[in-house]
XYZ file of C-alpha atoms in Angstrom:
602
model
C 68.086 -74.764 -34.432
C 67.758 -78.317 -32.590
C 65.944 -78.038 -29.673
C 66.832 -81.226 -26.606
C 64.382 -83.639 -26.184
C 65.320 -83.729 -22.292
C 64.628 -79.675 -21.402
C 63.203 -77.271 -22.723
C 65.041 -73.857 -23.396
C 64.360 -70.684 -21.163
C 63.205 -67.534 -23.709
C 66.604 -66.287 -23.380
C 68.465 -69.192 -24.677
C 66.204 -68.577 -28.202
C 68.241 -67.064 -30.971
C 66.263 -63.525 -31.180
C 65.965 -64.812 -35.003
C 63.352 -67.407 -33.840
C 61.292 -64.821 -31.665
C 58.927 -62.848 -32.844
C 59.742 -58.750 -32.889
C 57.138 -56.849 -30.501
C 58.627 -53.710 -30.919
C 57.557 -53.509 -34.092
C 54.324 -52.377 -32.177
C 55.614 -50.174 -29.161
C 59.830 -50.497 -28.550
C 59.475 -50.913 -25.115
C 56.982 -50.947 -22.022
C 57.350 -46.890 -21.336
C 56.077 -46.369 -25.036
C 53.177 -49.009 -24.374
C 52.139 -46.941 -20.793
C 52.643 -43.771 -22.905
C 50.244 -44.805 -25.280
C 47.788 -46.217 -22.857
C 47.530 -42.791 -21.342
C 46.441 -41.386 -24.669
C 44.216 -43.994 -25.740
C 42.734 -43.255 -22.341
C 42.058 -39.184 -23.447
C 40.589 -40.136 -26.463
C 38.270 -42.209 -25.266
C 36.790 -39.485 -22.832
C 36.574 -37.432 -25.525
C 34.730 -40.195 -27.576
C 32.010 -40.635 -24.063
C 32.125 -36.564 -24.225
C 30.372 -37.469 -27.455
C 27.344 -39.315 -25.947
C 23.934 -37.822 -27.053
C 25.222 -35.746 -30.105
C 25.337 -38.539 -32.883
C 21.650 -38.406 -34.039
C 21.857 -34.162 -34.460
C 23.285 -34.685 -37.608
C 26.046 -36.316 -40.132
C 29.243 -34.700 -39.094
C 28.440 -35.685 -35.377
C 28.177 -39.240 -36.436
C 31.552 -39.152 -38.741
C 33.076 -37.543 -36.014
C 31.953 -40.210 -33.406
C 32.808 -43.289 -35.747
C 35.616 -42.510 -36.579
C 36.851 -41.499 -33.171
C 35.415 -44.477 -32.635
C 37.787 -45.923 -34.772
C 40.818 -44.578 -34.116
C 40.348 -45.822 -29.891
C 39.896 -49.035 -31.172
C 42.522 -49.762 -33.405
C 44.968 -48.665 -31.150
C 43.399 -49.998 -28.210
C 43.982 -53.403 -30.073
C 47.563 -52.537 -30.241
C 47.367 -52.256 -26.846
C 46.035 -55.136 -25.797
C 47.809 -57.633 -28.675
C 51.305 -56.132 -27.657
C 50.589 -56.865 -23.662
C 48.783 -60.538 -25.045
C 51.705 -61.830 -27.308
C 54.170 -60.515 -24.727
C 52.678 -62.641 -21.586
C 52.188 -65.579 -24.540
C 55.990 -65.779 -25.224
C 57.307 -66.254 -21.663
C 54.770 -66.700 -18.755
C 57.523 -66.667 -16.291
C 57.890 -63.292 -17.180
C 56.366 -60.473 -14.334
C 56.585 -58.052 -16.609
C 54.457 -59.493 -19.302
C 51.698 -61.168 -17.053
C 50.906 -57.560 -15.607
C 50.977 -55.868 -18.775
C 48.269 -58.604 -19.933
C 46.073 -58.076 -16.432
C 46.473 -54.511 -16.896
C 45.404 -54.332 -20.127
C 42.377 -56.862 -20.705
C 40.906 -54.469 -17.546
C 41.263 -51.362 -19.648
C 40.169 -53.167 -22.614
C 37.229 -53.892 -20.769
C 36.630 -50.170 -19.436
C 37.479 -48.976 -22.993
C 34.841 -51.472 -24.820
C 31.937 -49.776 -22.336
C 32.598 -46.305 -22.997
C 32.643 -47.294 -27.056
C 29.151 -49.058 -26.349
C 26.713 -46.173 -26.229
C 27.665 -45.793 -30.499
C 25.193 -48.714 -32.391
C 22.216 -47.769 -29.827
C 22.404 -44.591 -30.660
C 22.725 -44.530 -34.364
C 20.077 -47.080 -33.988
C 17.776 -43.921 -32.356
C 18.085 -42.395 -36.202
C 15.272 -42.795 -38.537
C 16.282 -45.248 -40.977
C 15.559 -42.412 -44.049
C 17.381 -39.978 -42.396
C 20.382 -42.083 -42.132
C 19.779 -42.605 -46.014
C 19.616 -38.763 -46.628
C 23.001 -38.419 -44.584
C 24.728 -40.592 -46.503
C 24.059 -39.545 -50.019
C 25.185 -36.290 -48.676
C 27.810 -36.964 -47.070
C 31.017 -38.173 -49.010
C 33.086 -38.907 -45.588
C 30.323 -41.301 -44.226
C 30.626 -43.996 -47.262
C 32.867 -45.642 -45.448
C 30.533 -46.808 -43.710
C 27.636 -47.660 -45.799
C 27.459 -51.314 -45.614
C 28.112 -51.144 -41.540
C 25.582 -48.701 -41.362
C 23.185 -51.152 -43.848
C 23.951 -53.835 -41.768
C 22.807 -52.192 -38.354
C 19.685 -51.138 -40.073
C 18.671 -54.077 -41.124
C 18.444 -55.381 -36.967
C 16.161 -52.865 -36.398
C 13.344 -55.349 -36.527
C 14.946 -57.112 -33.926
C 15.655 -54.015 -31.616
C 13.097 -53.564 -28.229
C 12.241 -50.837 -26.847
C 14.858 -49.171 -24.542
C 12.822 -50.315 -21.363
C 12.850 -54.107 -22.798
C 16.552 -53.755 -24.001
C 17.661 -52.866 -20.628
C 15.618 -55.782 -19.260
C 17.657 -58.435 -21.337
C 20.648 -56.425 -20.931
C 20.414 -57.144 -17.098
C 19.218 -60.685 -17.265
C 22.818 -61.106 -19.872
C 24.763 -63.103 -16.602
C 21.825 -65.391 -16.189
C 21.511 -66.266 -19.274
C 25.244 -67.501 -19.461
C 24.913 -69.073 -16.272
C 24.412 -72.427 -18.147
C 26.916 -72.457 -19.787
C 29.328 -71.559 -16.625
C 27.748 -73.999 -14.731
C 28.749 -76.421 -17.143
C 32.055 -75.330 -17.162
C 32.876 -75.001 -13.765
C 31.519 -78.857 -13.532
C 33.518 -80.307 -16.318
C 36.537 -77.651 -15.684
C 36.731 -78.246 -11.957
C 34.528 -80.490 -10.314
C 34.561 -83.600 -12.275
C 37.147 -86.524 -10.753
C 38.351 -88.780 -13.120
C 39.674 -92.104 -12.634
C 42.989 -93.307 -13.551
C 44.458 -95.663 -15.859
C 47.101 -97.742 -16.605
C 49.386 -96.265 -19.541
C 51.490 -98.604 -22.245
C 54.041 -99.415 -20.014
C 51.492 -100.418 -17.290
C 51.802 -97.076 -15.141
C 49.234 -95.380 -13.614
C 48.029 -92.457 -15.775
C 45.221 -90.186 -13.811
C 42.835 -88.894 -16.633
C 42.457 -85.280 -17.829
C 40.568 -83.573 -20.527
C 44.150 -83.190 -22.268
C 44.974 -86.722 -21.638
C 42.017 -88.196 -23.030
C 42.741 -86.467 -26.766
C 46.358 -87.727 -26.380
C 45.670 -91.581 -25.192
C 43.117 -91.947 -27.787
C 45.752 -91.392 -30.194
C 47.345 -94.603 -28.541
C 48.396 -97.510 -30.910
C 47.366 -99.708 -27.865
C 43.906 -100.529 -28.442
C 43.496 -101.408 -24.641
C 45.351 -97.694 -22.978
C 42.268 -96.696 -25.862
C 39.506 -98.665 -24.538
C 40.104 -97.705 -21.111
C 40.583 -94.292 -21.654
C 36.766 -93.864 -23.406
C 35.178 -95.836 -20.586
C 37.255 -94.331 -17.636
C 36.634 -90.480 -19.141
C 32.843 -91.181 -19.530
C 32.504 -92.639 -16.152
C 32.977 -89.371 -14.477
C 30.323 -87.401 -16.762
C 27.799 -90.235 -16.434
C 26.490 -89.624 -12.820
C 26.069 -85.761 -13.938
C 23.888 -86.914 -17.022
C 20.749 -85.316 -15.234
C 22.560 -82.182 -13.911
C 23.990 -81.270 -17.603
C 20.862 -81.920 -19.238
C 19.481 -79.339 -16.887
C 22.112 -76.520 -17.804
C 22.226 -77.437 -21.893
C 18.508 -77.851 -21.728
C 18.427 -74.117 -19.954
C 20.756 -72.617 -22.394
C 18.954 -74.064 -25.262
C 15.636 -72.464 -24.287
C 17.504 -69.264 -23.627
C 18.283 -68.996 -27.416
C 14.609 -69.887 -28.473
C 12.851 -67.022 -25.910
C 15.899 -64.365 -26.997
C 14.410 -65.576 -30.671
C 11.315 -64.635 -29.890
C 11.506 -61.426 -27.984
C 13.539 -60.020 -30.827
C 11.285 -61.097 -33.365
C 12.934 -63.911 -35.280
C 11.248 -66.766 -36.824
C 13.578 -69.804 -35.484
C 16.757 -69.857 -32.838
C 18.535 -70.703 -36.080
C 17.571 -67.584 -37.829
C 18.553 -65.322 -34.738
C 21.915 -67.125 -34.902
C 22.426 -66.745 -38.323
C 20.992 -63.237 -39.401
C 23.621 -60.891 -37.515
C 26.346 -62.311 -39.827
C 23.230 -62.377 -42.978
C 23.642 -66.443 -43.616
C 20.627 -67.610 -45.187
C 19.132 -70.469 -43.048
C 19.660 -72.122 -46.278
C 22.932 -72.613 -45.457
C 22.726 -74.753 -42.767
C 19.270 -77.050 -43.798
C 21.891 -77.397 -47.202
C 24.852 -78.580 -45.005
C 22.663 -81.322 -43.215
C 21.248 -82.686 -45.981
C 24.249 -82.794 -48.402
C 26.314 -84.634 -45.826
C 23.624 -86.638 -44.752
C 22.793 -87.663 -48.526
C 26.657 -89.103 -48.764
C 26.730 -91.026 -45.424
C 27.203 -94.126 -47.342
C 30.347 -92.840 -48.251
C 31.669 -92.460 -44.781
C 30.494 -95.622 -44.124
C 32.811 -96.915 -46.492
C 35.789 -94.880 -45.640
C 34.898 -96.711 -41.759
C 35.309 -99.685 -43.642
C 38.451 -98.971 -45.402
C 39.790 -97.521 -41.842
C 39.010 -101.139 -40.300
C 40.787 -102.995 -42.637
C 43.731 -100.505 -42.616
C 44.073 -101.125 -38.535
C 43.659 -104.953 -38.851
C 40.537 -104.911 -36.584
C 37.541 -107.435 -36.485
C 35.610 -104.782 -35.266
C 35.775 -100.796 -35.342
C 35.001 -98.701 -31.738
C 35.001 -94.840 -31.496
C 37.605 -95.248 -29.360
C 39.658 -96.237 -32.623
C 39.239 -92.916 -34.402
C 41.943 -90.798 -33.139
C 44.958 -93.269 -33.523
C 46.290 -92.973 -36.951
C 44.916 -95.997 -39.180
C 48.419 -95.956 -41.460
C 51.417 -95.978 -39.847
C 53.461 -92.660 -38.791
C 56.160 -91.773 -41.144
C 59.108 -90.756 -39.134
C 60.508 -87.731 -40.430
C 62.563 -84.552 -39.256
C 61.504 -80.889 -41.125
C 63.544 -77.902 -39.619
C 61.928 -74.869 -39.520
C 63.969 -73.592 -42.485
C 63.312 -76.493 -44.577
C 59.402 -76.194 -43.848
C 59.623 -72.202 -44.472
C 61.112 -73.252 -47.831
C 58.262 -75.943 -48.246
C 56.030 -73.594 -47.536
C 56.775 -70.706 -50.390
C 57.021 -74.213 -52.857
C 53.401 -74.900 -52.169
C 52.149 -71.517 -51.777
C 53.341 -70.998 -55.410
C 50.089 -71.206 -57.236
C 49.146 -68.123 -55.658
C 51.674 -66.084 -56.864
C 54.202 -63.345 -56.378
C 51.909 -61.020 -54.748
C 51.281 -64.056 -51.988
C 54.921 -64.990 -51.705
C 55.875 -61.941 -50.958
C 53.916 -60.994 -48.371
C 54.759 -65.034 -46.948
C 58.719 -63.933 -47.113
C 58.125 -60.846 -45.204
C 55.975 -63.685 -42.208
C 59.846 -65.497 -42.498
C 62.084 -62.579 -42.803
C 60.620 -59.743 -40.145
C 60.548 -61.686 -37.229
C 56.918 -62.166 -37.297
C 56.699 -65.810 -36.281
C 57.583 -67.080 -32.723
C 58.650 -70.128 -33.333
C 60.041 -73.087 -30.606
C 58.990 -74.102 -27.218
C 60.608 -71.885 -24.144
C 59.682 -72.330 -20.642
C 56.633 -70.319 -19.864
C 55.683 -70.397 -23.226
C 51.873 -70.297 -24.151
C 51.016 -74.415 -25.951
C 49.573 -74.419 -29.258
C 49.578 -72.199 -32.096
C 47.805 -69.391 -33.023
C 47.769 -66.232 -35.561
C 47.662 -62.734 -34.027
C 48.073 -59.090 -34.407
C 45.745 -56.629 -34.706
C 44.996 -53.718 -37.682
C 48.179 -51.866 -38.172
C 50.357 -54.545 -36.549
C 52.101 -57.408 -37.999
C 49.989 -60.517 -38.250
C 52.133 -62.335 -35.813
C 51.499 -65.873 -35.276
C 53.221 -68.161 -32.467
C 54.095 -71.634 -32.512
C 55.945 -74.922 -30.749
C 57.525 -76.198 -33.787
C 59.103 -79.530 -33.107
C 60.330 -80.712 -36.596
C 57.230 -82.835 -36.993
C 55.097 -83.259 -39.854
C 52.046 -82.061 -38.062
C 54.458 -78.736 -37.357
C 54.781 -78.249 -40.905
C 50.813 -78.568 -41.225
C 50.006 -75.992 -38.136
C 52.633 -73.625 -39.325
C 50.766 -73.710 -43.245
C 47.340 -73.275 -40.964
C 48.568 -70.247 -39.318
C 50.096 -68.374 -42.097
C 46.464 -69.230 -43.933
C 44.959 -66.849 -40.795
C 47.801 -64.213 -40.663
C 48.103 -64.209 -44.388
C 44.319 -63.186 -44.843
C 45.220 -60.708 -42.059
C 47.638 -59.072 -43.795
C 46.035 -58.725 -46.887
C 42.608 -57.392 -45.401
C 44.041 -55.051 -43.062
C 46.440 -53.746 -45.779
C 43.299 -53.234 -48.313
C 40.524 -52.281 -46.004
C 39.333 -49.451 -43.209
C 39.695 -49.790 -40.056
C 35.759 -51.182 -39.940
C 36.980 -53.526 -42.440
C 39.592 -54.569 -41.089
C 38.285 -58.045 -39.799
C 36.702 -61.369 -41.158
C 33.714 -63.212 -39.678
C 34.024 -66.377 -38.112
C 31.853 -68.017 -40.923
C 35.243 -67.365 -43.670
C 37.105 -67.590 -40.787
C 38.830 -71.007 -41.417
C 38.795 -70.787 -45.001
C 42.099 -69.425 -45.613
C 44.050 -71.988 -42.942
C 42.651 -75.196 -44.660
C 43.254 -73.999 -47.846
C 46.457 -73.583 -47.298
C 46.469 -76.808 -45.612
C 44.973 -78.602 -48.733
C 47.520 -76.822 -50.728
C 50.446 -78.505 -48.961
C 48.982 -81.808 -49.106
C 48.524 -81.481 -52.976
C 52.076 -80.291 -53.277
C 53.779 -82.811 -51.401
C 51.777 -85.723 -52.807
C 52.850 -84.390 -56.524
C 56.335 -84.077 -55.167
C 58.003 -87.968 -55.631
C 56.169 -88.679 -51.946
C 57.073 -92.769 -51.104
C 53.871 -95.163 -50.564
C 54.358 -94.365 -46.868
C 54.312 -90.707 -46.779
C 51.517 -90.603 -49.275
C 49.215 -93.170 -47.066
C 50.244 -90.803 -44.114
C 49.319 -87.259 -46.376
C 45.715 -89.134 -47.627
C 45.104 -90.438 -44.343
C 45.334 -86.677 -42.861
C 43.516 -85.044 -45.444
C 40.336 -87.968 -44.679
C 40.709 -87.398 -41.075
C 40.123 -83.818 -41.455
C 37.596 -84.338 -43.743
C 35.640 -86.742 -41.144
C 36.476 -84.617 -38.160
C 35.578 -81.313 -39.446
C 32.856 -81.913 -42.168
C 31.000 -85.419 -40.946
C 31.448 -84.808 -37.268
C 30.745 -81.103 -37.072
C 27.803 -81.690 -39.138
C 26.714 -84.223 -37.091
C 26.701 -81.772 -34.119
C 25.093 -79.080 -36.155
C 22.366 -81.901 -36.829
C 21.816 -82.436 -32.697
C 22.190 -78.623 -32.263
C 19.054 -77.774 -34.657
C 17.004 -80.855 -33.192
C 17.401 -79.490 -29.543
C 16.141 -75.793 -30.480
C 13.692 -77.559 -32.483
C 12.683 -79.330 -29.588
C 12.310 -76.838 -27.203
C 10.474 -74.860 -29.836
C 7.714 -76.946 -30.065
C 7.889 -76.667 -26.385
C 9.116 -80.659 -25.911
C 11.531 -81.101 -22.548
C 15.113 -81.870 -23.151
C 15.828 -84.520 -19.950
C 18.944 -86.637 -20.330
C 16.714 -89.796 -21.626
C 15.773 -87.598 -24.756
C 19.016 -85.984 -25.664
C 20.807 -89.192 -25.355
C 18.107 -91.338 -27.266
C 18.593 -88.396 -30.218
C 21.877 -88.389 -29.968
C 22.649 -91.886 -30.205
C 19.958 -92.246 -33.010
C 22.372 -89.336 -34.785
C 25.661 -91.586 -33.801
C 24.207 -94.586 -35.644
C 23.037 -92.750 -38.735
C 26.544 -90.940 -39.494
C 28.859 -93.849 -38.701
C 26.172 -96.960 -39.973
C 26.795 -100.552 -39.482
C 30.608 -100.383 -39.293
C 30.730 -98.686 -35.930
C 30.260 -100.379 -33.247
C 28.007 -98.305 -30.874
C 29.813 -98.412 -27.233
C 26.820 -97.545 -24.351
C 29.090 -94.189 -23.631
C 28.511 -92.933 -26.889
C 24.698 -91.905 -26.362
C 26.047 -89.459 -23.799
C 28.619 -87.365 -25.699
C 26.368 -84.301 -25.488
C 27.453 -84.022 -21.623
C 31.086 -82.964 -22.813
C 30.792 -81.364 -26.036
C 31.003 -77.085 -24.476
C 30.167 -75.989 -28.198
C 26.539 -76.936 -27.918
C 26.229 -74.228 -25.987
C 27.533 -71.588 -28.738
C 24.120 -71.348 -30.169
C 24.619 -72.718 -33.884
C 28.579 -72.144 -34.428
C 29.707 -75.463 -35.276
C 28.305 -75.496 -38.435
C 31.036 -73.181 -39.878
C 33.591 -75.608 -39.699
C 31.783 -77.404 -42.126
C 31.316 -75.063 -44.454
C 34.343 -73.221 -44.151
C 36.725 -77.028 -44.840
C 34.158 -77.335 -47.978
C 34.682 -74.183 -49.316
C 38.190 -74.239 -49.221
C 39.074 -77.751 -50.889
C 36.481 -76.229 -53.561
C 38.761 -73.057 -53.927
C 41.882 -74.993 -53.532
C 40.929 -77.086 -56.638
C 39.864 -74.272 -58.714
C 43.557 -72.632 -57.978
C 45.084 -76.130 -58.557
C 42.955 -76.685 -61.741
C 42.034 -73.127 -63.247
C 45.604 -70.965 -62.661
C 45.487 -67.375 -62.524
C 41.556 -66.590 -62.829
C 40.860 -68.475 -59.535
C 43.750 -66.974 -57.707
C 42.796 -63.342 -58.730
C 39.233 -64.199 -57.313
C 41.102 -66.083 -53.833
C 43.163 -63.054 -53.639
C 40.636 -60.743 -53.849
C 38.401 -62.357 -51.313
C 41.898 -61.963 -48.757
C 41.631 -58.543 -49.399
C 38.140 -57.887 -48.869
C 37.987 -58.594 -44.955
C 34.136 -57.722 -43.607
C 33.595 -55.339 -46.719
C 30.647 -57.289 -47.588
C 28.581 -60.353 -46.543
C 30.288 -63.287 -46.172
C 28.177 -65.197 -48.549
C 28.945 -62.518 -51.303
C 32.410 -62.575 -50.819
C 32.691 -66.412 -51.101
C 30.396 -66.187 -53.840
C 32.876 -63.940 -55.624
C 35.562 -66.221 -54.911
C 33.714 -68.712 -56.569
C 32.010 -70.640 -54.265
C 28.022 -70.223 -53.181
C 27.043 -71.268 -49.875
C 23.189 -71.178 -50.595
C 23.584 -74.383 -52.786
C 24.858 -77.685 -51.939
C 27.570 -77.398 -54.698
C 30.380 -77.121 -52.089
C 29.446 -79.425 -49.878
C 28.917 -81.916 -52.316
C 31.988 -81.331 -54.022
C 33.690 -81.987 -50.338
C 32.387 -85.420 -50.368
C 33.228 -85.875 -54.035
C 36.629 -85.102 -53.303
C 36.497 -87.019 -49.699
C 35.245 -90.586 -52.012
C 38.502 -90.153 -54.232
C 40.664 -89.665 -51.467
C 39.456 -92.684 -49.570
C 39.515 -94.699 -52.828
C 43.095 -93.888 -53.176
C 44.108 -94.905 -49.568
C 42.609 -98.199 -50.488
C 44.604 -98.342 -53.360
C 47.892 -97.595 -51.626
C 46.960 -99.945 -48.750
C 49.789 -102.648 -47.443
């Protein structure tokens, strides 16, 4: 299909082969109220079970897996309403399924709440006892294992209820925040390539710092600062506020550092994160270089952040139909097997994938679904080469979807946000590899190395970098230091000129990038960027390099969903987190990527 450059199609005028099948979840909207109604009479019985879990076993495997049954198809529910509002916004229909539904998800999700605290009210033995005698609750060991093991962080009921009711001001920061930069904020305008006037946006700043006009660039930084800059004070206050929200929380449930109450739900060693820092910040020299290489690539005397985004190599025009990238696709998935490309042909032959622009369609791309649905993913595809590369990402996601939810429970049937991202840039890493050992020309290849570095620097240096500022600032407030705008901008510029060294040119906006940057309030989640990127190029390679053993342990890892920690299942993949291996291996493969850029340079 060739979409017009001048208008975009309405959903109707979308062959039905290029739209994604939602009654492969409920035929129609009758079935979806039908169900709705039922989900809605098991979950009274579920609350009916309030009070009863801690009289013995069968009440609890009664209760969790009621439990389990309203939330799996409350999921349904909710994805079906979701991906049907996603597809065509324009559509009535859809938007009040979606309203409809996120409300009853949200009345569901409170009467399911009552479960954890109360199994939590069971001695810790007796739930021990109950489970070697119980063959129907092993299921749930590990789940059960893991809640145990927060009972050191657990208050009393009286305290509990305290923090529970204090929950909205302690996200006020963050909303604050947003509702400034969101709403609030005025930015200036600027004059676009062809001289026009161009009023600045959040969207519009990512997109003009792409610009291959140095000065639309230049403009663009300064202008987009400008409007944060008189709120320097006023942000400080709210970050500064969220930041000692995560250190009291810390302390009131018993922790030893912010970091540790961050990490320990999900049972990442702080290890982890000290290992990431220092790894990255022990081959600095090499990104230093690669800022070099990038300089002399773009023909500048001197190298700005504002000249990061725009592609240092140019763009290689080239057309991929969807068809032709489906077809790339199973090519450079083959190292993974039959097993894998079967379950990808199913993604391209089931009507799974939503693929081109209509009006009212949601932007972007994502992977959805839920457990016992397809693993649907919708996308925009234009024919571009950065099409191809989202629609490998997204098949990563739905891929490990499939494979988890077709192997594991229902309480399974989900992967933390820590592996979250392995999958997609594996796949991602896998395409690259293929096309450059497919006959690319010096241009494409340039175009495929510069990508893989950029991801490399935006994911793994930058994100880093941020997890670096994030652990000073709880630090910080710790030791019971103030966090005004003066000290998070000095830090922060200190941490600007250590990652990027003598190459960068340090612009006066740059100290205050902390004022925009919403993910410093996520309390230590950046961080898993990092480490997810490095542990898929390391499982990538062993694929590429070891055959069939690797891919049995990749493939089993897919499978495995939240069956155990995430550190244990990437260990059994063949990666370990708790050493610097995979990081440094990241870096090692980051040098030889950079050194063959140079090579290939005009």
């Amino acid at each position: 299909m060739t979409l017009s450059a001048n208008s975009i199609p309405t959903r109707a005028e979308i062959p039905v082969e290029y739209t994604w099948d939602l009654s492969q979840i409920f035929a129609d909207v009758p079935a979806w109220e039908q169900e709705r109604s039922a989900v809605e009479a098991r979950a009274q019985e579920l609350a009916a079970l309030q009070g009863t879990l801690a009289q013995g076993p069968a009440q609890l495997l009664a209760a969790l897996t009621l439990r389990d049954e309203v939330a799996q198809r409350l999921h349904a529910l909710y994805v079906y309403a979701l991906h049907r509002k996603d597809s065509d916004g324009t559509d009535p229909v859809g938007q009040g399924l979606a309203e409809r539904a996120g409300s009853f998800a949200a009345r569901i999700q409170a009467v399911l709440a009552f479960i954890e605290p109360e199994i939590l009210t069971i001695p810790a033995e007796t739930l021990d006892e109950w489970l070697a005698a119980t063959p129907g609750l092993q299921v749930y060991r590990y789940a059960l294992e893991k809640l145990n093991r927060q009972r050191a962080h657990i208050r009393s009921a009286e305290v509990e209820q305290v923090m529970a009711a204090l929950s909205d001001i302690v996200r006020a920061p963050y909303a604050t925040f947003s509702m400034l930069t969101d709403a609030d904020l005025q930015f200036p305008t600027i004059e676009d390539e062809q001289g026009q006037p161009v009023k600045l946006s959040h969207a519009r700043y990512g997109r003009l710092l792409e610009s291959h006009d140095r000065r639309v660039r230049r403009d663009a930084f300064k202008g987009y600062y400008s409007a944060f800059l008189p709120f320097r004070n006023t942000l400080a206050t709210t970050l500064g506020a969220a930041i000692r929200s995560h250190v009291i929380e810390a302390r009131l449930r018993n922790y030893g550092s912010a970091l540790e109450a961050a990490l320990a739900p999900n049972e990442i060693p702080v290890e982890v994160y000290h290992n990431l820092i220092a790894t990255v910040e022990a081959n600095l020299p090499r990104f230093h270089r690669y800022l070099t290489v990038r300089r002399r690539l773009m023909g500048l005397d001197d190298l700005h952040f504002y000249d990061l985004y725009v592609q240092p190599v140019p763009d290689v025009e080239m057309t991929i139909p969807y068809r032709e990238a489906c077809d790339l696709m199973r090519e450079a998935f083959r190292p993974l097997g039959p097993e894998y490309g079967a379950a990808l042909d199913q993604m391209f032959t089931r009507r799974w994938i939503d693929v081109y622009e209509n009006v009212g369609k949601r932007s972007g791309a994502y992977s959805g679904g839920s457990y016992g649905t397809p693993p649907y993913i919708l996308l925009n595809y234009q024919d571009r080469l950065r099409d191809v590369f989202t629609l490998a990402h997204e098949l990563g996601h739905s891929l490990h979807s499939y494979f988890t939810r077709a192997t594991q429970p229902f309480v399974y049937g989900e992967y933390t946000i820590f592996v979250a991202e392995v999958a997609s840039t594996l796949n991602e890493a896998l395409l690259t590899h293929y096309m450059l050992q497919s006959g690319a020309d010096e241009a494409l290849r340039r175009r495929l190395l510069a990508q893989q570095i950029e991801e490399i620097r935006g994911t793994i240096f930058r994100q880093t970098m941020f997890a670096a500022f994030e652990l000073w600032m709880h630090e910080q407030a710790e030791r019971g230091q103030p966090l005004t705008a003066d000290a998070l901008s000095q830090h922060y510029r200190e941490l600007v000129v250590r990652y990027h060294g003598p190459e960068l040119v340090i612009d006066d906006e740059l100290a205050y990038e902390w004022l925009r940057i919403p993910h410093f309030y996520y309390q230590f989640y950046v961080y898993q960027y990092a480490t997810g990127l490095s542990a898929a190029l390391a499982l990538s390679r062993q694929i590429i390099n070891e055959g069939q053993p690797a891919v049995e342990r990749y493939l089993r890892f897919l499978r495995s969903g939240s069956s155990r920690s995430s550190i244990d299942l990437l260990r059994d993949a063949g990666v370990d987190m708790t050493s610097p291996a995979p990081i440094q291996a990241a870096m090692d493969t980051f040098a030889e990527l950079v050194s063959q850029l140079e090579q290939l340079a005009p």
